[in-house]
Coordinates of C-alpha atoms in Angstrom, one line a residue:
Chain A
M27 CA -3.0 15.1 -28.5
Q28 CA -2.0 18.6 -27.4
N29 CA -0.2 20.8 -29.9
A30 CA 3.2 22.4 -29.0
I31 CA 2.6 24.7 -32.0
E32 CA -0.6 25.8 -33.6
L33 CA -0.8 28.4 -36.4
K34 CA -4.3 29.1 -37.8
S35 CA -4.7 31.0 -41.1
V36 CA -1.6 33.1 -40.5
S37 CA -0.8 35.8 -43.1
K38 CA 2.0 38.3 -43.1
R39 CA 2.7 40.7 -45.9
Y40 CA 6.0 42.4 -46.7
S41 CA 6.8 44.5 -49.7
D42 CA 8.4 41.5 -51.5
F43 CA 7.0 38.5 -49.8
Y44 CA 3.6 37.2 -48.6
L45 CA 3.0 34.4 -46.2
D46 CA -0.3 33.2 -47.3
N47 CA -2.9 31.8 -44.9
L48 CA -0.5 29.3 -43.2
S49 CA -2.1 26.7 -40.9
L50 CA 0.2 24.3 -39.1
Q51 CA 0.2 22.0 -36.1
L52 CA 3.1 20.3 -34.3
P53 CA 1.9 17.8 -31.6
V54 CA 3.8 17.6 -28.4
G55 CA 6.8 15.2 -28.6
Q56 CA 7.0 15.3 -32.4
V57 CA 9.8 16.5 -34.7
M58 CA 8.8 18.5 -37.7
G59 CA 11.1 19.3 -40.6
L60 CA 10.4 22.5 -42.4
V61 CA 11.6 22.4 -46.0
G62 CA 11.7 25.1 -48.7
V63 CA 14.1 27.1 -50.9
N64 CA 15.4 30.5 -49.9
G65 CA 12.4 32.9 -49.6
A66 CA 9.9 30.1 -49.0
G67 CA 8.9 31.6 -45.7
K68 CA 10.7 29.3 -43.3
S69 CA 12.5 32.0 -41.3
T70 CA 9.3 34.2 -41.2
T71 CA 7.4 31.2 -39.8
L72 CA 10.0 30.6 -37.1
R73 CA 10.1 34.2 -36.2
L74 CA 6.3 34.3 -35.9
L75 CA 6.7 31.3 -33.5
M76 CA 9.2 33.4 -31.4
G77 CA 6.8 36.3 -31.2
L78 CA 9.2 38.5 -33.1
I79 CA 6.7 39.2 -35.9
Q80 CA 3.1 40.1 -35.4
P81 CA 0.9 38.3 -38.0
D82 CA -1.4 40.5 -40.1
T83 CA -4.2 37.9 -39.7
G84 CA -4.7 34.6 -38.0
S85 CA -3.4 33.3 -34.6
V86 CA -0.1 31.8 -33.4
D87 CA -0.1 29.6 -30.2
V88 CA 3.0 28.1 -28.8
L89 CA 3.0 25.8 -25.8
G90 CA -0.5 27.0 -25.0
Y91 CA 0.4 30.7 -25.1
R92 CA -0.9 33.2 -27.7
L93 CA 1.9 35.1 -29.5
P94 CA 3.2 37.7 -29.7
E95 CA 1.2 38.8 -26.6
Q96 CA 2.4 36.0 -24.3
Q97 CA 5.9 35.5 -25.8
V98 CA 7.7 36.0 -22.5
L99 CA 5.8 33.0 -21.0
A100 CA 6.2 30.9 -24.1
K101 CA 9.9 31.6 -24.5
Q102 CA 10.6 30.3 -21.0
N103 CA 10.4 26.9 -22.5
I104 CA 11.6 27.5 -26.1
G105 CA 15.1 27.0 -27.2
F106 CA 15.7 28.9 -30.4
A107 CA 18.8 29.0 -32.6
S108 CA 19.3 30.2 -36.1
D109 CA 22.2 30.2 -38.5
D110 CA 22.4 34.0 -38.4
M111 CA 22.6 34.0 -34.6
R112 CA 25.9 35.1 -33.0
L113 CA 27.2 35.3 -29.5
Y114 CA 29.2 38.2 -28.0
K115 CA 32.6 37.9 -29.7
T116 CA 34.6 39.6 -26.9
E117 CA 33.4 37.1 -24.3
N118 CA 34.1 33.4 -24.0
L119 CA 31.6 30.5 -24.0
R120 CA 31.8 30.1 -20.2
W121 CA 30.5 33.7 -19.8
H122 CA 27.5 32.9 -22.1
M123 CA 26.8 29.7 -20.2
Q124 CA 26.8 31.7 -16.9
L125 CA 24.5 34.3 -18.5
I126 CA 22.0 31.6 -19.6
Q127 CA 22.3 29.8 -16.3
S128 CA 21.3 33.0 -14.4
I129 CA 18.2 33.2 -16.5
F130 CA 17.0 29.6 -16.7
P131 CA 16.6 27.6 -13.4
S132 CA 16.3 24.5 -15.6
W133 CA 19.9 24.8 -16.7
D134 CA 21.6 21.4 -16.3
A135 CA 25.3 22.1 -15.6
T136 CA 26.3 18.4 -15.8
Y137 CA 24.7 18.1 -19.2
A138 CA 26.3 21.4 -20.3
E139 CA 29.7 19.9 -19.4
H140 CA 28.8 16.7 -21.3
L141 CA 27.9 18.8 -24.4
L142 CA 31.2 20.7 -24.1
K143 CA 33.1 17.4 -24.4
V144 CA 30.8 15.9 -27.1
F145 CA 31.0 19.1 -29.2
D146 CA 34.8 19.4 -28.5
L147 CA 34.4 23.0 -27.4
N148 CA 36.7 25.1 -25.2
A149 CA 34.6 27.1 -22.8
E150 CA 37.4 29.5 -22.0
Q151 CA 37.9 30.5 -25.7
K152 CA 36.6 33.8 -26.7
F153 CA 33.8 33.6 -29.2
K154 CA 35.6 35.6 -31.9
G155 CA 38.0 32.7 -32.4
F156 CA 35.2 30.2 -33.0
S157 CA 34.7 28.6 -36.5
H158 CA 31.2 28.5 -38.0
G159 CA 30.8 24.9 -36.8
Q160 CA 31.9 25.8 -33.3
R161 CA 29.5 28.7 -33.3
V162 CA 26.6 26.5 -34.2
K163 CA 27.5 23.9 -31.6
A164 CA 28.0 26.6 -28.9
C165 CA 24.5 28.0 -29.7
L166 CA 23.0 24.4 -29.5
L167 CA 24.8 23.8 -26.2
L168 CA 23.3 27.0 -24.7
I169 CA 19.7 26.0 -25.7
L170 CA 19.9 22.2 -25.1
A171 CA 21.4 22.5 -21.6
R172 CA 18.5 24.5 -20.4
K173 CA 16.1 21.6 -21.3
P174 CA 13.4 23.5 -23.2
K175 CA 10.1 21.9 -24.0
L176 CA 10.2 23.1 -27.5
V177 CA 13.3 23.5 -29.7
I178 CA 13.1 25.7 -32.8
L179 CA 16.1 25.5 -35.1
D180 CA 16.6 27.6 -38.2
E181 CA 19.1 25.8 -40.6
P182 CA 21.1 24.2 -37.7
T183 CA 23.4 22.2 -40.0
T184 CA 24.0 24.8 -42.8
G185 CA 27.7 25.2 -43.5
L186 CA 28.8 22.5 -41.2
D187 CA 31.6 20.1 -42.2
P188 CA 30.6 16.4 -42.2
V189 CA 32.1 15.7 -38.7
A190 CA 30.4 18.7 -37.0
R191 CA 27.1 17.9 -38.8
E192 CA 27.2 14.3 -37.5
E193 CA 28.0 15.6 -33.9
V194 CA 25.0 18.0 -34.1
L195 CA 22.6 15.4 -35.6
S196 CA 23.5 12.7 -33.1
E197 CA 23.0 15.1 -30.2
L198 CA 19.7 16.2 -31.6
A199 CA 18.7 12.6 -32.0
E200 CA 19.6 12.2 -28.3
I201 CA 17.4 15.0 -27.1
L202 CA 14.5 13.6 -29.2
R203 CA 14.4 10.6 -26.9
D204 CA 12.5 12.8 -24.5
E205 CA 8.9 12.2 -25.5
N206 CA 7.7 15.5 -24.1
R207 CA 10.1 17.6 -26.1
S208 CA 9.0 18.9 -29.5
V209 CA 11.3 20.1 -32.2
L210 CA 10.7 22.2 -35.3
F211 CA 13.7 22.7 -37.5
S212 CA 14.2 24.1 -41.0
S213 CA 16.8 22.9 -43.3
H214 CA 17.9 22.9 -46.9
N215 CA 19.5 19.6 -46.2
T216 CA 16.7 17.0 -46.9
Q217 CA 18.9 14.2 -45.6
D218 CA 18.9 15.8 -42.1
I219 CA 15.1 16.1 -42.2
E220 CA 14.7 12.6 -43.5
Q221 CA 16.9 11.3 -40.7
L222 CA 15.4 13.2 -37.8
S223 CA 11.8 14.2 -38.4
D224 CA 8.5 12.6 -37.7
S225 CA 6.7 14.9 -40.1
I226 CA 7.5 17.1 -43.0
T227 CA 6.2 20.5 -44.0
F228 CA 6.9 22.0 -47.4
L229 CA 6.8 25.8 -47.9
H230 CA 7.1 27.5 -51.2
K231 CA 6.8 31.2 -52.0
G232 CA 4.9 31.7 -48.7
K233 CA 2.4 28.9 -49.3
L234 CA 2.1 25.6 -47.5
L235 CA 2.5 22.9 -50.2
D236 CA 2.3 19.9 -47.9
S237 CA 2.4 18.9 -44.2
Q238 CA 2.2 15.3 -43.3
D239 CA 3.9 12.5 -41.3
K240 CA 7.1 11.5 -42.9
E241 CA 6.3 7.8 -43.7
T242 CA 3.0 8.6 -45.3
Y243 CA 4.5 11.5 -47.2
L244 CA 7.5 9.6 -48.6
D245 CA 5.1 6.7 -49.4
R246 CA 2.9 9.0 -51.5
W247 CA 5.6 9.8 -54.1
R248 CA 6.9 7.5 -56.9
R249 CA 9.1 7.9 -59.9
I250 CA 7.7 5.8 -62.7
V251 CA 9.8 5.0 -65.8
C252 CA 7.9 3.9 -68.9
T253 CA 8.3 3.8 -72.7
G254 CA 5.8 4.7 -75.3
D255 CA 4.0 7.7 -76.8
I256 CA 2.7 9.8 -74.0
N257 CA 0.1 12.5 -74.0
S258 CA -0.2 14.0 -70.4
A259 CA -3.5 15.6 -71.1
G260 CA -5.0 12.2 -72.0
L261 CA -3.5 10.2 -69.2
G262 CA -6.4 11.0 -66.8
I263 CA -4.2 10.8 -63.7
D264 CA -4.5 13.9 -61.6
C265 CA -1.6 13.3 -59.2
I266 CA 1.2 13.6 -61.9
T267 CA 3.6 16.3 -60.7
D268 CA 6.1 16.2 -63.6
I269 CA 6.8 14.3 -66.8
K270 CA 10.2 14.3 -68.5
R271 CA 10.5 12.9 -72.0
N272 CA 13.6 11.6 -73.7
G273 CA 12.6 10.2 -77.0
S274 CA 10.2 7.4 -76.2
L275 CA 11.5 7.1 -72.6
N276 CA 9.3 8.9 -70.0
E277 CA 9.9 9.7 -66.4
I278 CA 6.7 10.4 -64.5
I279 CA 6.6 11.8 -61.0
V280 CA 3.4 11.2 -59.0
N281 CA 2.6 12.6 -55.6
Q282 CA -0.5 10.4 -54.7
Y283 CA 0.7 7.0 -55.7
D284 CA -1.5 4.0 -55.5
D285 CA -1.0 0.5 -57.0
S286 CA -3.6 1.1 -59.8
I287 CA -1.4 3.8 -61.5
P288 CA 1.0 1.4 -63.3
E289 CA -2.0 -0.7 -64.6
R290 CA -3.7 2.5 -65.8
L291 CA -0.5 3.5 -67.7
S292 CA -0.2 0.0 -69.2
A293 CA -3.9 0.3 -70.3
L294 CA -2.9 3.5 -72.1
G295 CA -0.3 1.6 -74.1
L296 CA 2.7 2.5 -72.1
S297 CA 5.3 -0.1 -71.0
V298 CA 6.2 0.5 -67.3
S299 CA 9.8 -0.6 -66.7
S300 CA 10.2 0.6 -63.0
V301 CA 8.4 2.2 -60.1
D302 CA 10.8 3.6 -57.5
R303 CA 10.3 5.3 -54.2
M304 CA 11.9 8.7 -54.0
S305 CA 14.3 10.3 -51.6
L306 CA 13.1 13.5 -49.9
E307 CA 15.7 15.4 -51.9
K308 CA 14.1 14.2 -55.2
I309 CA 10.6 15.0 -53.8
F310 CA 11.8 18.4 -52.7
V311 CA 13.1 19.3 -56.2
A312 CA 9.9 17.9 -57.8
N313 CA 7.7 19.9 -55.4
V314 CA 9.6 23.1 -56.1
R315 CA 9.4 22.6 -59.8
A316 CA 5.7 21.9 -59.6
G317 CA 5.3 25.0 -57.4
A318 CA 7.2 27.1 -60.0
K319 CA 5.0 25.9 -62.8
A320 CA 1.8 26.5 -60.8
Chain B
M1 CA 1.8 43.5 -27.2
S2 CA 0.6 44.4 -23.7
H3 CA 2.1 42.5 -20.8
S4 CA 3.9 43.1 -17.5
L5 CA 7.6 43.7 -17.7
N6 CA 10.0 40.8 -17.0
I7 CA 12.0 42.8 -14.4
P8 CA 14.5 40.1 -13.4
L9 CA 15.6 39.6 -16.9
I10 CA 15.7 43.3 -17.6
K11 CA 18.1 43.6 -14.7
I12 CA 20.3 40.9 -16.1
L13 CA 20.3 42.6 -19.5
I14 CA 21.3 45.9 -17.9
Q15 CA 24.1 44.2 -16.0
K16 CA 25.2 42.6 -19.3
D17 CA 25.4 45.9 -21.1
W18 CA 27.4 47.5 -18.2
Y19 CA 29.8 44.5 -18.2
L20 CA 30.3 44.6 -22.0
S21 CA 30.8 48.4 -21.9
R22 CA 33.2 48.5 -19.0
K23 CA 36.4 49.0 -21.0
L24 CA 34.8 51.7 -23.2
L25 CA 33.5 53.5 -20.1
A26 CA 36.9 53.4 -18.4
L27 CA 38.6 54.8 -21.6
Y28 CA 36.3 57.8 -22.0
V29 CA 36.1 58.6 -18.3
G30 CA 39.9 58.4 -18.1
G31 CA 40.1 60.8 -21.1
S32 CA 37.7 63.2 -19.5
I33 CA 39.6 63.3 -16.2
F34 CA 42.8 63.9 -18.1
A35 CA 41.1 66.9 -19.9
L36 CA 39.9 68.3 -16.7
S37 CA 43.3 67.9 -15.1
F38 CA 44.9 70.7 -17.1
I39 CA 41.9 72.8 -18.2
S40 CA 42.6 75.6 -15.6
L41 CA 46.4 75.9 -16.3
G42 CA 46.2 78.6 -18.9
E43 CA 44.4 79.9 -22.0
W44 CA 45.5 77.4 -24.6
Q45 CA 45.1 74.6 -22.0
F46 CA 41.6 75.8 -21.4
F47 CA 40.6 75.5 -25.1
M48 CA 42.4 72.3 -25.5
G49 CA 40.9 70.8 -22.4
V50 CA 37.3 71.9 -23.3
T51 CA 37.8 70.4 -26.8
L52 CA 39.1 67.2 -25.4
L53 CA 36.4 67.0 -22.8
M54 CA 33.6 67.6 -25.3
S55 CA 35.2 65.0 -27.6
M56 CA 35.3 62.5 -24.8
V57 CA 31.6 63.0 -24.0
I58 CA 30.6 62.9 -27.6
G59 CA 32.8 59.9 -28.2
L60 CA 31.3 58.1 -25.2
A61 CA 27.7 58.8 -26.4
N62 CA 28.2 57.7 -30.0
H63 CA 30.3 54.7 -29.0
L64 CA 27.7 53.5 -26.5
V65 CA 24.9 53.6 -29.0
T66 CA 27.1 51.9 -31.6
S67 CA 28.3 49.1 -29.4
T68 CA 25.1 48.3 -27.5
I69 CA 22.4 48.9 -30.1
I70 CA 23.8 49.1 -33.6
N71 CA 26.4 46.3 -33.2
E72 CA 23.8 44.1 -31.6
R73 CA 22.0 44.1 -34.9
K74 CA 25.0 44.2 -37.1
E75 CA 26.9 41.5 -35.4
Q76 CA 23.7 39.4 -35.1
T77 CA 23.7 39.0 -31.3
L78 CA 20.1 40.5 -31.3
P79 CA 18.5 37.1 -32.3
F80 CA 20.4 35.5 -29.3
I81 CA 19.0 38.2 -26.9
M82 CA 15.5 38.0 -28.4
S83 CA 15.5 34.2 -28.0
L84 CA 15.4 34.8 -24.2
P85 CA 12.1 35.2 -22.4
I86 CA 11.7 39.0 -23.2
S87 CA 9.4 41.0 -25.3
P88 CA 10.5 43.9 -27.5
T89 CA 9.2 46.3 -24.8
D90 CA 11.4 44.5 -22.2
Y91 CA 14.3 44.9 -24.6
A92 CA 13.6 48.6 -25.0
V93 CA 13.3 49.2 -21.3
A94 CA 16.6 47.3 -20.7
K95 CA 18.3 49.3 -23.4
L96 CA 16.9 52.6 -22.0
I97 CA 18.1 52.0 -18.5
A98 CA 21.4 50.4 -19.4
N99 CA 22.3 53.1 -21.9
K100 CA 21.1 56.1 -19.9
S101 CA 22.9 54.9 -16.8
L102 CA 26.0 54.1 -18.8
F103 CA 26.0 57.6 -20.2
F104 CA 24.3 59.6 -17.5
I105 CA 26.5 58.6 -14.5
P106 CA 29.8 59.6 -16.2
W107 CA 28.1 62.6 -17.8
L108 CA 26.9 63.8 -14.4
A109 CA 30.3 63.2 -12.9
I110 CA 32.0 65.2 -15.7
L111 CA 29.4 68.0 -15.3
I112 CA 29.9 68.2 -11.6
T113 CA 33.7 68.1 -12.0
T114 CA 33.6 70.8 -14.7
I115 CA 31.5 73.1 -12.4
G116 CA 34.0 72.3 -9.6
V117 CA 37.0 73.2 -11.8
F118 CA 35.3 76.4 -13.0
T119 CA 34.3 77.4 -9.4
F120 CA 37.7 76.7 -7.7
T121 CA 40.0 78.0 -10.5
P122 CA 40.5 81.5 -12.1
I123 CA 38.2 80.5 -15.0
P124 CA 35.3 83.0 -14.8
D125 CA 32.2 81.5 -13.1
G126 CA 30.1 83.3 -15.7
L127 CA 30.9 80.4 -18.1
I128 CA 29.1 77.9 -15.9
P129 CA 25.6 78.4 -17.4
L130 CA 27.1 78.0 -20.9
S131 CA 28.9 74.9 -19.8
I132 CA 25.7 73.4 -18.3
I133 CA 23.7 74.3 -21.5
M134 CA 26.4 72.7 -23.7
C135 CA 26.6 69.6 -21.4
S136 CA 22.8 69.3 -21.6
Y137 CA 23.0 69.6 -25.4
L138 CA 25.4 66.6 -25.4
L139 CA 22.9 64.7 -23.2
L140 CA 20.1 65.7 -25.7
S141 CA 22.3 64.6 -28.6
Y142 CA 22.9 61.3 -27.0
C143 CA 19.1 60.8 -26.3
L144 CA 18.3 61.7 -29.9
V145 CA 20.9 59.3 -31.3
W146 CA 19.7 56.6 -28.9
A147 CA 16.1 57.1 -30.0
V148 CA 17.0 56.9 -33.7
G149 CA 19.1 53.8 -33.0
M150 CA 16.2 52.1 -31.4
I151 CA 13.7 53.0 -34.1
V152 CA 15.5 52.7 -37.3
E153 CA 17.5 49.6 -38.4
T154 CA 19.9 51.4 -40.8
E155 CA 23.3 52.1 -39.4
G156 CA 23.9 54.9 -42.0
I157 CA 20.9 56.9 -40.7
V158 CA 22.2 56.7 -37.1
I159 CA 25.6 57.8 -38.2
L160 CA 24.1 60.6 -40.2
V161 CA 22.2 61.8 -37.1
M162 CA 25.4 61.6 -35.0
V163 CA 27.2 63.7 -37.6
V164 CA 24.5 66.3 -37.9
L165 CA 24.1 66.7 -34.1
N166 CA 27.9 67.0 -33.7
C167 CA 28.0 69.6 -36.5
L168 CA 25.4 71.7 -34.6
I169 CA 27.7 72.2 -31.6
G170 CA 29.6 75.1 -33.3
P171 CA 26.4 76.9 -34.5
L172 CA 24.8 76.4 -31.0
I173 CA 27.8 78.0 -29.3
Y174 CA 27.6 80.8 -31.9
I175 CA 23.9 81.3 -31.3
L176 CA 24.3 81.3 -27.5
G177 CA 27.2 83.8 -27.9
S178 CA 24.9 86.1 -29.9
I179 CA 22.1 86.0 -27.3
Q180 CA 23.0 89.1 -25.3
D181 CA 21.3 88.0 -22.1
I182 CA 23.6 84.9 -22.0
S183 CA 26.9 86.1 -23.5
S184 CA 27.1 89.3 -21.6
H185 CA 27.7 87.3 -18.4
F186 CA 30.5 85.0 -19.7
Q187 CA 33.3 87.1 -18.1
S188 CA 31.4 87.6 -14.8
A189 CA 32.9 86.5 -11.6
T190 CA 29.6 84.8 -10.6
Q191 CA 27.3 82.7 -12.6
V192 CA 24.1 84.4 -13.8
W193 CA 20.9 82.4 -14.6
N194 CA 18.2 84.4 -16.3
S195 CA 15.1 83.7 -18.4
A196 CA 17.2 83.2 -21.6
S197 CA 19.6 80.6 -20.2
I198 CA 16.9 78.8 -18.2
G199 CA 14.7 78.8 -21.3
V200 CA 17.3 77.1 -23.4
L201 CA 18.0 74.5 -20.7
L202 CA 14.2 73.8 -20.4
L203 CA 13.9 73.4 -24.1
E204 CA 16.8 70.9 -24.1
F205 CA 15.1 68.8 -21.3
F206 CA 11.8 68.9 -23.1
L207 CA 13.4 67.6 -26.3
I208 CA 15.1 64.8 -24.2
I209 CA 11.8 63.7 -22.8
A210 CA 10.1 63.9 -26.2
S211 CA 12.8 61.8 -27.9
L212 CA 12.4 59.0 -25.3
V213 CA 8.6 59.1 -25.4
I214 CA 8.6 58.9 -29.3
A215 CA 11.2 56.1 -29.3
F216 CA 9.0 54.0 -26.9
Y217 CA 5.8 54.8 -28.8
L218 CA 7.3 53.7 -32.1
Q219 CA 9.0 50.7 -30.6
A220 CA 5.6 49.5 -29.2
R221 CA 4.0 49.9 -32.6
K222 CA 6.6 47.8 -34.4
K223 CA 5.1 44.7 -36.0
T224 CA 8.3 43.2 -37.1
F225 CA 11.1 43.2 -34.5
L226 CA 13.8 41.1 -36.2

């Protein structure tokens, strides 16, 4: 399968941050959620993919073009929006739509009008009167109506009220029906990523912690509750990410679960009372804690 | 980041900056015309008109750099522009042409009108070389501020450069006035160009070209654009 995005051993050093040897692939037609706390390297990664940052080492290829050298060709088919992106406040949305239409022959005017209604936006309103939610929706309209092959979104739902968030997510779900369109989006909101993405990539302090398809990834993690005297060093289970003790009650987080683990815990004299799948949010927190301890 | 320029998009970005600066341009050109309308009516009107005229040109220069370059970063419209199919070099070329044309056309119109006013009114024509040197200094100041605005990302530094260059206007007039080869012709009925006045003018144009070349060189070497 051809990759819409391919990063190979990419490094980028700043005075206070280091993106460390990042390798990542996003196959065409897939949706990847990029998860990480502030300062994890999400925005740096997305800016590398827009050709706005030159990597110190490694290579960045987007839609078959080498970046940053061929960013003009790549960006013909990339729709990019970030939460810090603003439009010209003295002009209205219609003016911005006309500007984008004059640049992209692929602009779909009918779809743009459809999005205006779905997002409940007034095209004649000047941008300075827009709320945060309206700004996000306006930026999405401008990129979705030009039908890009690759959509890159940096925190698209941050700060949105529940209604606006639902409108944005349902429209994103709609565009994902196009099997040739690839999407990479970063978010703090693990629910959004769980809802939309095919694969999940975790970044922490500039390092790639994990990148895998969503189902396999979620299936790997378990929260095991057991009672008994526990000695983590003596458990002999490598995939334990975290152990919390409360008296004799223990909560064990494992990141490479297989069915033999409860039996092995029982063999060590522990009484396993429950084995639960974990939400992405719980996994996110466990991953960050494990990264902080490492 | 070598590539051919995206000319159609550069044209669109130039038109965009012209469109967004139209009210600003009208305001300062209107102010300049007003200043020129009474500059020849008497002595105090001359000094007031010259002060107002210089203020208008300086204001236009600083306001243009602020609104089209600094504010694009500060108000975060730069990520929107850079999401379009352009490279940082395309962006620099678009900003160069848009800003220089936005400033140069009214600047040239004001310069020609000033020479016209000096030529066809009782104001001594001997002041024309000084006027052209001072107008060229304003063009040089604008180019320096533009270059700094393109290279650095700190608004404070750009404002500092604006202030320093504006503060140099008085000393420059004083220095020109103390150069005998230039100042001795201020009250002449005809304009006099000699090696001193031509030398100052050439130095100004050399610095204009140098500032643009350095701005492009440093822009091309940037490894992080946003």
